[in-house]
Coordinates of C-alpha atoms and ligand atoms in Angstrom, one line a residue:
M1 CA -23.9 16.6 3.2
R2 CA -20.4 17.8 3.6
L3 CA -19.2 15.7 0.6
G4 CA -22.2 16.8 -1.5
A5 CA -21.6 20.5 -0.7
G6 CA -17.9 20.1 -1.3
L7 CA -18.5 18.5 -4.7
V8 CA -20.7 21.4 -5.8
L9 CA -18.1 23.9 -4.6
F10 CA -15.3 22.0 -6.3
S11 CA -17.3 22.0 -9.6
Y12 CA -17.7 25.7 -9.3
V13 CA -14.0 26.3 -8.6
T14 CA -12.9 24.0 -11.5
T15 CA -15.1 25.8 -14.0
H16 CA -14.0 29.2 -12.6
L17 CA -10.3 28.3 -13.0
A18 CA -10.9 26.9 -16.5
N19 CA -12.4 30.3 -17.3
H20 CA -9.3 32.0 -16.0
A21 CA -7.1 29.8 -18.1
L22 CA -8.8 31.2 -21.2
G23 CA -6.7 34.3 -20.6
L24 CA -3.9 32.4 -22.2
V25 CA -5.8 32.7 -25.4
S26 CA -7.0 36.3 -25.0
L27 CA -9.1 38.6 -22.9
A28 CA -11.9 38.2 -25.4
A29 CA -11.8 34.4 -24.9
M30 CA -12.1 34.9 -21.1
Q31 CA -15.1 37.1 -21.6
E32 CA -16.7 34.6 -24.0
G33 CA -16.1 31.8 -21.5
Q34 CA -17.6 33.9 -18.8
V35 CA -20.9 34.1 -20.6
W36 CA -21.2 30.3 -20.3
F37 CA -19.8 30.2 -16.8
L38 CA -22.5 32.8 -15.7
R39 CA -25.2 30.9 -17.5
L40 CA -24.3 27.9 -15.5
W41 CA -24.0 29.5 -12.1
R42 CA -26.1 32.6 -12.2
N43 CA -29.5 31.0 -12.9
P44 CA -31.8 30.3 -10.0
L45 CA -30.8 26.6 -9.8
G46 CA -27.0 27.3 -10.0
T47 CA -27.2 30.1 -7.5
T48 CA -29.2 28.0 -5.0
A49 CA -26.8 25.1 -5.4
L50 CA -23.7 27.3 -5.1
Y51 CA -24.7 29.4 -2.1
G52 CA -26.5 26.5 -0.4
A53 CA -23.4 24.4 -0.7
L54 CA -21.2 27.3 0.6
L55 CA -23.4 27.8 3.6
T56 CA -23.8 24.1 4.3
H57 CA -20.0 23.5 4.0
A58 CA -19.2 26.4 6.3
L59 CA -21.8 25.4 8.9
L60 CA -20.7 21.8 8.9
A61 CA -17.1 22.9 9.3
L62 CA -18.1 24.9 12.4
W63 CA -20.1 21.9 13.7
Y64 CA -17.1 19.6 13.1
L65 CA -14.9 22.0 15.1
Y66 CA -17.4 22.0 18.0
E67 CA -18.0 18.3 18.0
R68 CA -14.3 17.3 18.2
R69 CA -13.3 16.9 21.8
T70 CA -9.6 17.3 21.0
L71 CA -7.9 19.4 18.3
R72 CA -5.0 16.9 18.1
M73 CA -5.1 15.4 14.7
P74 CA -2.8 14.1 12.0
A75 CA -0.9 16.9 10.1
W76 CA -2.8 16.3 6.8
Q77 CA -6.1 16.7 8.6
A78 CA -5.0 19.8 10.5
T79 CA -3.9 21.4 7.2
Q80 CA -7.2 20.7 5.6
V81 CA -9.2 22.1 8.5
A82 CA -6.9 25.2 8.8
L83 CA -7.2 25.9 5.1
G84 CA -11.0 25.6 5.3
L85 CA -11.2 28.1 8.2
C86 CA -8.9 30.6 6.3
I87 CA -10.9 30.6 3.1
P88 CA -14.2 32.4 4.1
P89 CA -12.5 35.6 5.2
L90 CA -10.2 35.6 2.2
L91 CA -13.0 35.0 -0.2
L92 CA -15.6 37.3 1.2
S93 CA -14.3 40.5 -0.3
H94 CA -14.2 38.9 -3.8
I95 CA -17.7 37.7 -3.5
I96 CA -19.0 41.0 -2.2
G97 CA -17.0 43.0 -4.9
T98 CA -18.5 40.9 -7.7
R99 CA -21.7 39.0 -7.0
I100 CA -23.1 41.3 -4.2
A101 CA -22.1 44.4 -6.1
F102 CA -23.9 43.1 -9.2
T103 CA -27.0 42.2 -7.2
L104 CA -27.1 45.6 -5.3
F105 CA -25.9 48.0 -7.9
G106 CA -25.8 46.2 -11.2
T107 CA -22.0 46.4 -11.3
D108 CA -20.7 44.4 -14.2
S109 CA -18.3 41.6 -13.0
S110 CA -16.7 41.0 -16.4
Y111 CA -13.1 40.0 -16.6
T112 CA -12.2 43.5 -18.0
R113 CA -13.4 45.2 -14.9
V114 CA -12.2 42.6 -12.4
L115 CA -8.7 42.5 -14.0
L116 CA -8.6 46.3 -14.2
V117 CA -9.1 46.4 -10.5
Q118 CA -7.0 43.4 -9.5
W119 CA -4.1 43.7 -11.9
Y120 CA -3.9 47.5 -12.6
L121 CA -5.6 49.6 -10.0
S122 CA -5.1 47.4 -6.8
P123 CA -2.5 44.7 -7.6
E124 CA -2.4 43.8 -3.9
V125 CA -6.1 42.6 -4.2
G126 CA -5.0 40.5 -7.2
L127 CA -2.2 38.9 -5.2
R128 CA -4.5 38.1 -2.3
Q129 CA -7.0 36.6 -4.7
S130 CA -4.3 34.5 -6.3
V131 CA -3.2 33.1 -2.9
T132 CA -6.9 32.4 -2.1
L133 CA -7.3 30.6 -5.4
V134 CA -4.4 28.2 -4.6
L135 CA -5.6 27.6 -1.0
V136 CA -9.2 26.8 -2.2
W137 CA -7.8 24.4 -4.8
I138 CA -5.6 22.6 -2.3
H139 CA -8.4 22.3 0.2
G140 CA -10.7 20.9 -2.4
C141 CA -8.1 18.5 -3.8
M142 CA -7.3 17.2 -0.3
G143 CA -11.0 16.6 0.4
L144 CA -11.3 14.6 -2.9
H145 CA -8.1 12.7 -2.2
F146 CA -9.0 11.6 1.2
W147 CA -12.5 10.6 0.0
L148 CA -11.3 8.6 -3.0
R149 CA -8.1 7.1 -1.9
F150 CA -9.6 3.8 -0.8
H151 CA -10.8 3.0 -4.3
P152 CA -8.5 0.7 -6.3
W153 CA -9.2 2.6 -9.5
Y154 CA -8.1 5.8 -7.8
Q155 CA -4.5 4.5 -7.3
R156 CA -4.3 3.7 -11.0
A157 CA -5.7 7.2 -12.0
L158 CA -3.5 9.0 -9.5
P159 CA -0.7 10.1 -11.9
V160 CA -3.3 11.6 -14.3
L161 CA -5.4 13.2 -11.5
F162 CA -2.2 14.6 -9.9
S163 CA -1.2 16.2 -13.2
I164 CA -4.7 17.8 -13.6
A165 CA -4.5 19.0 -10.0
L166 CA -1.2 20.7 -10.7
L167 CA -2.0 22.1 -14.1
T168 CA -5.5 23.5 -13.4
P169 CA -4.4 26.3 -10.9
A170 CA -1.1 26.8 -12.9
L171 CA -3.0 27.5 -16.1
A172 CA -5.6 29.6 -14.3
L173 CA -2.9 31.8 -12.8
L174 CA -1.1 32.1 -16.1
G175 CA -4.4 33.0 -17.7
F176 CA -5.0 35.6 -15.0
V177 CA -1.5 37.1 -15.6
E178 CA -2.0 37.2 -19.4
G179 CA -5.4 38.7 -19.1
G180 CA -4.1 41.3 -16.6
R181 CA -1.3 42.3 -19.0
E182 CA -3.7 42.8 -21.8
V183 CA -5.9 45.0 -19.6
A184 CA -2.7 46.9 -18.6
R185 CA -1.9 47.6 -22.2
L186 CA -5.5 48.8 -22.8
A187 CA -5.3 51.0 -19.6
A188 CA -2.3 52.8 -21.1
R189 CA -4.7 54.4 -23.7
P190 CA -5.9 57.8 -22.6
G191 CA -9.4 57.7 -21.0
W192 CA -9.8 53.9 -21.3
V193 CA -9.8 53.3 -17.5
E194 CA -12.4 56.0 -16.8
E195 CA -14.6 54.8 -19.7
T196 CA -14.4 51.2 -18.6
L197 CA -15.3 52.0 -15.0
R198 CA -18.3 54.0 -16.2
L199 CA -19.5 51.4 -18.6
T200 CA -19.2 48.6 -16.1
R201 CA -21.0 50.7 -13.5
A202 CA -18.1 50.4 -11.1
P203 CA -19.3 51.4 -7.6
G204 CA -18.8 55.0 -6.6
P205 CA -17.8 56.2 -3.1
P206 CA -21.3 55.7 -1.6
E207 CA -21.7 52.2 -3.1
R208 CA -18.1 51.3 -2.0
A209 CA -19.0 52.4 1.5
A210 CA -22.1 50.2 1.5
L211 CA -20.1 47.3 0.2
A212 CA -17.5 47.8 2.9
R213 CA -20.3 47.7 5.5
V214 CA -21.5 44.4 4.1
L215 CA -17.9 43.0 4.2
R216 CA -17.4 44.2 7.8
T217 CA -20.7 42.7 8.9
S218 CA -19.9 39.4 7.1
L219 CA -16.5 39.2 8.7
D220 CA -17.9 40.0 12.1
F221 CA -20.5 37.4 11.6
Y222 CA -18.0 34.8 10.7
G223 CA -15.6 35.8 13.5
G224 CA -18.5 35.7 15.9
A225 CA -19.6 32.2 14.8
L226 CA -16.0 30.9 15.1
G227 CA -15.6 32.6 18.5
A228 CA -19.0 31.1 19.6
V229 CA -17.8 27.7 18.7
L230 CA -14.6 28.0 20.6
I231 CA -16.4 29.5 23.6
A232 CA -18.9 26.6 23.5
R233 CA -16.1 24.1 23.4
A234 CA -14.4 25.7 26.4
G235 CA -17.7 25.8 28.3
R236 CA -18.4 22.2 27.5
A237 CA -14.9 21.2 28.7
L238 CA -15.4 23.1 31.9
A239 CA -18.8 21.6 32.6
S240 CA -17.7 18.1 32.0
R241 CA -14.6 18.4 34.1
R242 CA -16.2 17.1 37.2
R243 CA -17.1 13.8 35.5
T244 CA -14.5 11.7 33.9
I245 CA -14.3 8.2 32.5
R246 CA -11.2 6.0 32.4
I247 CA -10.0 4.2 29.3
T248 CA -7.4 1.5 29.8
Y249 CA -5.1 0.4 27.0
P250 CA -3.2 -2.9 26.5
S251 CA 0.0 -1.3 27.8
G252 CA -1.8 -0.8 31.1
R253 CA -1.9 3.0 30.6
V254 CA -5.1 4.6 31.8
V255 CA -6.4 7.8 30.2
Q256 CA -9.1 9.9 31.9
V257 CA -11.3 12.0 29.7
S258 CA -14.7 13.7 29.9
P259 CA -17.7 11.8 28.6
G260 CA -18.2 12.7 24.9
F261 CA -14.6 11.9 23.7
T262 CA -14.5 9.2 21.1
V263 CA -11.9 6.5 21.9
L264 CA -9.8 7.7 19.0
E265 CA -9.9 11.2 20.4
T266 CA -8.9 9.8 23.7
S267 CA -5.9 8.0 22.2
R268 CA -4.9 11.2 20.3
S269 CA -5.3 13.5 23.3
A270 CA -3.0 11.2 25.3
G271 CA -0.5 10.8 22.4
I272 CA -1.2 7.1 22.1
P273 CA -0.6 6.0 18.5
H274 CA -3.8 4.7 17.0
A275 CA -4.4 3.6 13.4
S276 CA -6.9 5.9 11.6
V277 CA -6.4 5.8 7.9
C278 CA -9.6 7.8 7.0
G279 CA -8.9 10.3 9.7
G280 CA -11.8 9.3 12.0
R281 CA -14.6 9.5 9.4
G282 CA -15.9 6.0 9.9
R283 CA -14.9 4.8 6.5
C284 CA -11.8 2.6 6.8
S285 CA -12.3 0.5 10.0
T286 CA -8.6 0.6 10.7
C287 CA -9.2 2.2 14.1
R288 CA -11.3 -0.7 15.3
I289 CA -10.9 -1.9 18.9
R290 CA -11.9 -4.9 20.9
I291 CA -13.8 -4.1 24.1
A292 CA -12.1 -6.2 26.7
R293 CA -14.2 -4.7 29.6
G294 CA -17.2 -2.3 29.8
L295 CA -19.1 -3.6 26.8
E296 CA -22.5 -3.6 28.7
G297 CA -22.9 0.2 29.1
L298 CA -21.8 1.1 25.5
P299 CA -24.2 3.1 23.3
A300 CA -25.3 1.1 20.2
A301 CA -23.4 1.6 17.0
G302 CA -24.9 4.2 14.7
A303 CA -25.9 3.4 11.1
D304 CA -22.5 4.3 9.6
E305 CA -20.5 2.4 12.2
A306 CA -22.7 -0.6 12.0
R307 CA -22.3 -0.7 8.2
V308 CA -18.5 -0.6 8.4
L309 CA -18.5 -3.3 11.2
R310 CA -20.8 -5.5 9.1
R311 CA -18.5 -5.1 6.1
V312 CA -15.5 -6.4 8.0
G313 CA -17.5 -9.1 9.7
A314 CA -16.7 -7.7 13.2
P315 CA -18.0 -9.6 16.2
P316 CA -20.2 -7.8 18.8
N317 CA -17.3 -6.8 21.0
V318 CA -15.5 -4.9 18.3
R319 CA -16.3 -1.2 17.7
L320 CA -14.9 1.7 15.7
A321 CA -12.7 3.9 18.0
C322 CA -13.5 7.0 16.0
Q323 CA -17.3 6.6 16.4
L324 CA -17.6 5.2 19.9
R325 CA -18.2 7.7 22.6
P326 CA -18.2 5.7 25.8
R327 CA -20.2 6.7 28.8
G328 CA -18.4 4.6 31.4
D329 CA -15.0 3.1 32.0
L330 CA -13.6 0.9 29.3
T331 CA -10.7 -1.4 28.6
V332 CA -9.9 -1.5 24.9
V333 CA -7.5 -3.3 22.6
P334 CA -6.7 -1.6 19.2
L335 CA -6.8 -4.4 16.6
L336 CA -4.6 -2.9 14.0
P337 CA -1.1 -1.6 14.7
A338 CA -0.7 2.2 14.5
Q339 CA 1.6 3.2 11.7
P340 CA 5.2 2.6 12.8
A341 CA 7.7 5.4 12.0
P342 CA 10.1 3.3 9.9
L343 CA 7.5 2.9 7.2
T344 CA 7.6 6.5 6.3
V345 CA 10.9 5.9 4.4
S346 CA 8.9 4.0 1.8
H347 CA 7.9 6.0 -1.2
D348 CA 4.8 4.3 -2.4
D349 CA 1.4 5.0 -0.9
Q350 CA 0.8 1.5 0.2
A351 CA 3.2 2.1 3.1
P352 CA 0.5 3.4 5.5
G353 CA -1.7 0.4 4.7
R354 CA -5.0 0.7 2.9
E355 CA -8.1 -1.3 3.1
Q356 CA -9.1 -2.8 -0.2
E357 CA -10.5 -5.9 -1.8
V358 CA -7.8 -8.4 -2.7
A359 CA -7.6 -12.1 -3.5
V360 CA -5.5 -14.1 -1.1
L361 CA -4.0 -17.5 -2.0
F362 CA -2.3 -19.9 0.5
A363 CA -0.5 -22.9 -0.8
D364 CA 1.3 -25.7 1.2
L365 CA 3.3 -28.7 0.3
R366 CA 1.8 -32.0 1.5
G367 CA 4.1 -34.3 3.5
F368 CA 7.0 -32.0 3.5
T369 CA 8.0 -32.9 7.1
R370 CA 8.3 -36.5 6.3
L371 CA 10.2 -35.7 3.2
A372 CA 12.7 -33.5 5.0
E373 CA 13.3 -36.1 7.8
H374 CA 15.2 -38.3 5.4
K375 CA 17.3 -35.6 3.9
L376 CA 20.5 -33.8 4.9
P377 CA 19.8 -30.1 5.8
Y378 CA 21.7 -29.0 2.7
D379 CA 19.5 -31.1 0.5
V380 CA 16.4 -29.6 2.2
V381 CA 17.7 -26.1 1.5
F382 CA 18.4 -27.0 -2.1
F383 CA 15.0 -28.6 -2.5
L384 CA 13.1 -25.7 -0.8
N385 CA 14.9 -23.1 -3.0
R386 CA 14.0 -25.0 -6.1
Y387 CA 10.4 -25.3 -4.8
F388 CA 10.1 -21.6 -4.0
E389 CA 11.6 -20.8 -7.4
V390 CA 8.8 -22.8 -9.0
V391 CA 6.1 -21.5 -6.8
G392 CA 7.2 -17.9 -6.9
G393 CA 7.5 -18.0 -10.7
A394 CA 4.0 -19.5 -11.1
I395 CA 2.5 -16.8 -8.9
E396 CA 4.3 -14.0 -10.7
R397 CA 3.4 -15.2 -14.1
A398 CA -0.3 -15.2 -13.1
G399 CA 0.1 -11.6 -12.0
G400 CA 0.3 -12.1 -8.2
I401 CA 2.7 -11.1 -5.5
A402 CA 4.2 -14.0 -3.5
N403 CA 4.9 -12.2 -0.3
Q404 CA 5.4 -14.8 2.5
F405 CA 7.3 -18.0 2.4
T406 CA 7.1 -19.9 5.7
G407 CA 8.5 -23.4 5.8
D408 CA 7.0 -25.0 2.8
G409 CA 4.0 -22.7 2.6
V410 CA 3.4 -19.5 0.6
M411 CA 0.9 -16.7 0.8
A412 CA 0.2 -14.6 -2.3
L413 CA -1.9 -11.6 -3.1
F414 CA -3.7 -11.0 -6.4
G415 CA -5.5 -7.9 -7.6
V416 CA -3.7 -5.4 -5.4
D417 CA -3.7 -2.9 -8.3
A418 CA -6.0 -4.5 -10.7
G419 CA -9.0 -5.0 -8.4
A420 CA -10.8 -8.1 -6.9
E421 CA -12.3 -9.5 -10.1
V422 CA -9.0 -9.6 -12.0
G423 CA -7.3 -10.8 -8.7
A424 CA -9.8 -13.7 -8.4
R425 CA -9.2 -14.8 -12.0
Q426 CA -5.4 -14.5 -11.5
A427 CA -5.5 -16.5 -8.3
L428 CA -7.3 -19.4 -10.1
A429 CA -4.8 -19.3 -12.9
A430 CA -2.0 -19.3 -10.4
A431 CA -3.5 -22.4 -8.7
R432 CA -3.5 -24.2 -12.0
A433 CA 0.0 -23.1 -12.8
L434 CA 1.3 -24.1 -9.3
V435 CA 0.0 -27.6 -9.6
G436 CA 1.3 -28.0 -13.1
D437 CA 4.7 -26.6 -12.3
L438 CA 4.9 -28.8 -9.2
A439 CA 4.2 -31.9 -11.3
A440 CA 7.1 -30.8 -13.6
L441 CA 9.4 -30.4 -10.5
S442 CA 8.3 -33.9 -9.3
R443 CA 9.4 -35.3 -12.6
E444 CA 12.7 -33.4 -12.5
L445 CA 13.5 -34.6 -9.0
A446 CA 11.9 -38.0 -9.4
H447 CA 15.0 -39.9 -8.3
E448 CA 15.2 -37.8 -5.1
L449 CA 11.6 -38.0 -4.0
P450 CA 9.7 -40.9 -2.5
G451 CA 6.7 -40.0 -4.7
P452 CA 5.1 -37.1 -6.6
L453 CA 4.8 -33.8 -4.8
R454 CA 1.3 -32.7 -3.9
M455 CA 0.0 -29.3 -2.8
G456 CA -3.1 -27.9 -1.0
I457 CA -4.3 -24.4 -2.0
G458 CA -7.0 -22.1 -0.5
I459 CA -8.2 -18.9 -2.1
H460 CA -10.5 -16.3 -0.7
V461 CA -11.3 -12.7 -1.8
G462 CA -12.5 -9.9 0.4
H463 CA -11.4 -6.8 2.3
A464 CA -8.0 -6.7 3.9
V465 CA -5.6 -4.0 4.9
V466 CA -2.8 -4.1 2.4
G467 CA 0.5 -2.4 3.2
R468 CA 4.2 -2.6 3.7
M469 CA 5.0 -4.2 7.0
G470 CA 8.1 -5.5 8.7
Y471 CA 11.3 -3.9 9.9
G472 CA 14.4 -2.5 8.2
P473 CA 15.3 -4.3 5.0
G474 CA 12.7 -6.9 5.9
I475 CA 9.8 -4.7 4.9
Y476 CA 7.5 -6.3 2.4
L477 CA 4.0 -5.9 1.0
T478 CA 1.4 -8.1 2.7
A479 CA -2.2 -8.1 3.9
V480 CA -3.9 -8.6 7.2
G481 CA -7.5 -9.2 8.1
D482 CA -10.1 -11.9 8.1
T483 CA -9.8 -12.5 4.4
V484 CA -6.2 -13.8 5.0
H485 CA -7.3 -16.0 7.9
V486 CA -10.1 -17.6 5.9
A487 CA -7.8 -18.3 2.9
S488 CA -5.2 -19.9 5.2
R489 CA -7.9 -22.1 6.8
L490 CA -9.2 -23.1 3.4
E491 CA -5.7 -24.3 2.4
Q492 CA -5.8 -26.5 5.6
L493 CA -9.2 -27.9 4.6
T494 CA -7.8 -29.3 1.4
K495 CA -6.5 -32.2 3.6
E496 CA -9.9 -32.9 5.1
Y497 CA -11.7 -32.7 1.7
D498 CA -8.8 -34.6 0.0
C499 CA -8.6 -32.1 -2.8
E500 CA -6.0 -29.7 -4.3
L501 CA -8.0 -26.5 -4.1
V502 CA -10.8 -25.0 -1.9
I503 CA -12.2 -21.6 -2.9
T504 CA -15.0 -19.5 -1.6
E505 CA -18.2 -18.6 -3.4
E506 CA -16.9 -15.0 -3.6
V507 CA -13.9 -16.1 -5.6
A508 CA -16.0 -18.1 -8.0
H509 CA -18.4 -15.2 -8.4
R510 CA -15.7 -12.6 -8.8
A511 CA -13.8 -14.7 -11.3
G512 CA -17.1 -15.4 -13.2
V513 CA -16.7 -19.2 -13.2
D514 CA -19.6 -21.6 -13.4
T515 CA -20.1 -23.5 -10.2
R516 CA -23.1 -25.7 -11.1
D517 CA -21.2 -29.0 -11.2
A518 CA -18.7 -28.3 -8.4
P519 CA -19.0 -29.9 -5.0
R520 CA -20.4 -27.3 -2.6
H521 CA -19.9 -27.1 1.2
E522 CA -21.1 -24.7 3.8
L523 CA -18.8 -23.8 6.7
T524 CA -19.5 -21.9 9.9
V525 CA -17.1 -19.0 10.3
R526 CA -16.7 -16.9 13.4
N527 CA -17.1 -13.1 12.8
R528 CA -19.4 -13.9 9.9
R529 CA -23.2 -13.9 9.6
G530 CA -24.5 -17.0 7.8
A531 CA -22.5 -19.8 6.4
L532 CA -19.4 -19.5 4.2
V533 CA -20.0 -21.3 1.0
V534 CA -16.9 -23.0 -0.5
Y535 CA -16.2 -25.2 -3.5
T536 CA -13.7 -27.9 -3.7
V537 CA -11.6 -28.8 -6.8
A538 CA -10.1 -32.2 -6.8
R539 CA -7.5 -31.5 -9.5
A540 CA -6.6 -27.9 -10.1
A541 CA -5.3 -28.7 -13.5
M542 CA -9.0 -29.3 -14.5
L543 CA -9.7 -25.6 -14.1
A544 CA -8.5 -24.5 -17.5
G545 CA -11.2 -23.2 -19.9
P546 CA -10.9 -22.9 -23.7
G547 CA -9.0 -19.6 -23.5
G548 CA -6.7 -20.6 -20.7
D549 CA -8.7 -18.9 -17.9
A550 CA -11.0 -21.0 -15.7
T551 CA -14.6 -20.8 -16.9
A552 CA -16.2 -23.5 -14.7
L553 CA -15.3 -25.4 -11.7
P554 CA -15.1 -29.2 -12.4
A555 CA -17.2 -31.8 -10.9
Y556 CA -15.4 -34.6 -8.9
P557 CA -13.8 -37.1 -11.2
A558 CA -15.1 -40.6 -11.1
A559 CA -12.2 -41.7 -9.0
G560 CA -12.2 -38.6 -6.9
P561 CA -13.2 -38.1 -3.3
P562 CA -16.8 -38.8 -2.0
P563 CA -19.6 -36.2 -2.6
P564 CA -20.0 -33.6 0.2
T565 CA -23.0 -35.2 1.8
A566 CA -20.9 -38.2 2.6
G567 CA -17.8 -36.1 3.2
P568 CA -16.4 -34.7 6.4
A569 CA -18.6 -32.7 8.7
A570 CA -18.6 -29.0 7.9
P571 CA -15.6 -27.7 9.9
K572 CA -15.7 -24.5 11.9
I573 CA -13.2 -21.9 10.8
R574 CA -11.9 -19.9 13.7
S575 CA -10.6 -16.7 12.3
Ligands
FES601 S1 -10.5 6.0 11.5 FE1 -11.4 5.2 9.7 S2 -13.1 4.2 10.6 FE2 -12.3 5.0 12.3

């Protein structure tokens, strides 16, 4: 409801500012634009939507203030809330001077009259209105940003959206100034001001007094509602003081709070860092905790919490800290690290970590330990550097990011910016290129190697938290989450299935490849309802379709491994 109401209000503000910007053309253009603006928002439907949204948004803001057990929150969230609370008193006099004056006394709210008042007769009103305009716009843009920032397309559109966010109020204010200057020139003509006020039915002293009373009453009402919320909060805190619950953290720290606090609020009230990318709105899952003790007495997850937990495949003892209001003592383990301070030096917005869909590839060299045993350490370093060069190049050419080289293994991410579908296709292309380039390396080093190099590759696509992690100069982009664990385990399964590549059904589906002929297996995966369907590819080189991209997964070649029914028992993935 808050989002819906916010979107209606944001649409109103955007059209209003666009109308102001017409002042850069002329006062007449502003007036012409206003005809359309009023047609849109002063019909019964527009009026109901606008004032319904205004009331809903304000009431939900007060409820939000009441519901929170602690007012400690991240700076961005505090700014958004503070702006939201400032806006009603600042806006009320404008609404009463235009819409209410029109409704009660038929006062014309054309740009000519409003600019005459706000630019020429009472410039301080114009200044206050300009400040309000900027605050309203910032509040709305913050709401949109924190709503949309998890969508991959949003990151790509951000430069354009940011330009629009800057230009819209700038052009509106410039339009206001230009319109005001035109009105000031007109006002220099003898008798124009008086005539304009008369023609626009500007309120006289009795009407102004009546409007002032409406304004006072509205402000009193708003102040009273805000005060009532604060008093209710204080009363609740006093009433619940006698009963406390204890929440124990992994460090051994115990925090006592009144029942009704969420676990995230408890962490914040005690100054314990706790990841919460969406600000506690139950959208990101980064605040999730494992319940180490006290699971029995917990209230069941609500619909929103259950949906998010299902999406990340959380087991029954994992809950969202921002949604869980424990009624008894609890021991919790936050599952994702809170944002460490050094990451703030990074300038891209992946630093805080963001949950998104991404394709993850794990590749590992077969028999490397045996190969390294018979070589001098310098030779191993030379070989590994050459190998990593080949592997890193193949991944980069396919559009991926090779982000972790451990021993002879590599982890790579695909679709971080381009989305999961593109990522899945790129990962398959990378698998083919990896095997091809490895064969070329085998030929190049044939006299050094006991036999051709072989590789096992696992690919999965799904939700993961992608962000820059590490310390000091060792900070790099990586991903964490079940998707990563599953991809890693699939790479290990290539040994059991005696194949070069194992991918999940999701990868095949996202990449749009035909799986009809491919060997299919079902695995049991912890944290996941139902079986995980995977496909094996004996030779990754067989993935190429006519255009280069994989279009179908190949069947086992005649000399390939046995069919799945005779193959190894479905292994359990422990992720
Ligand atoms: S903070 Fe985002 S779901 Fe809890």
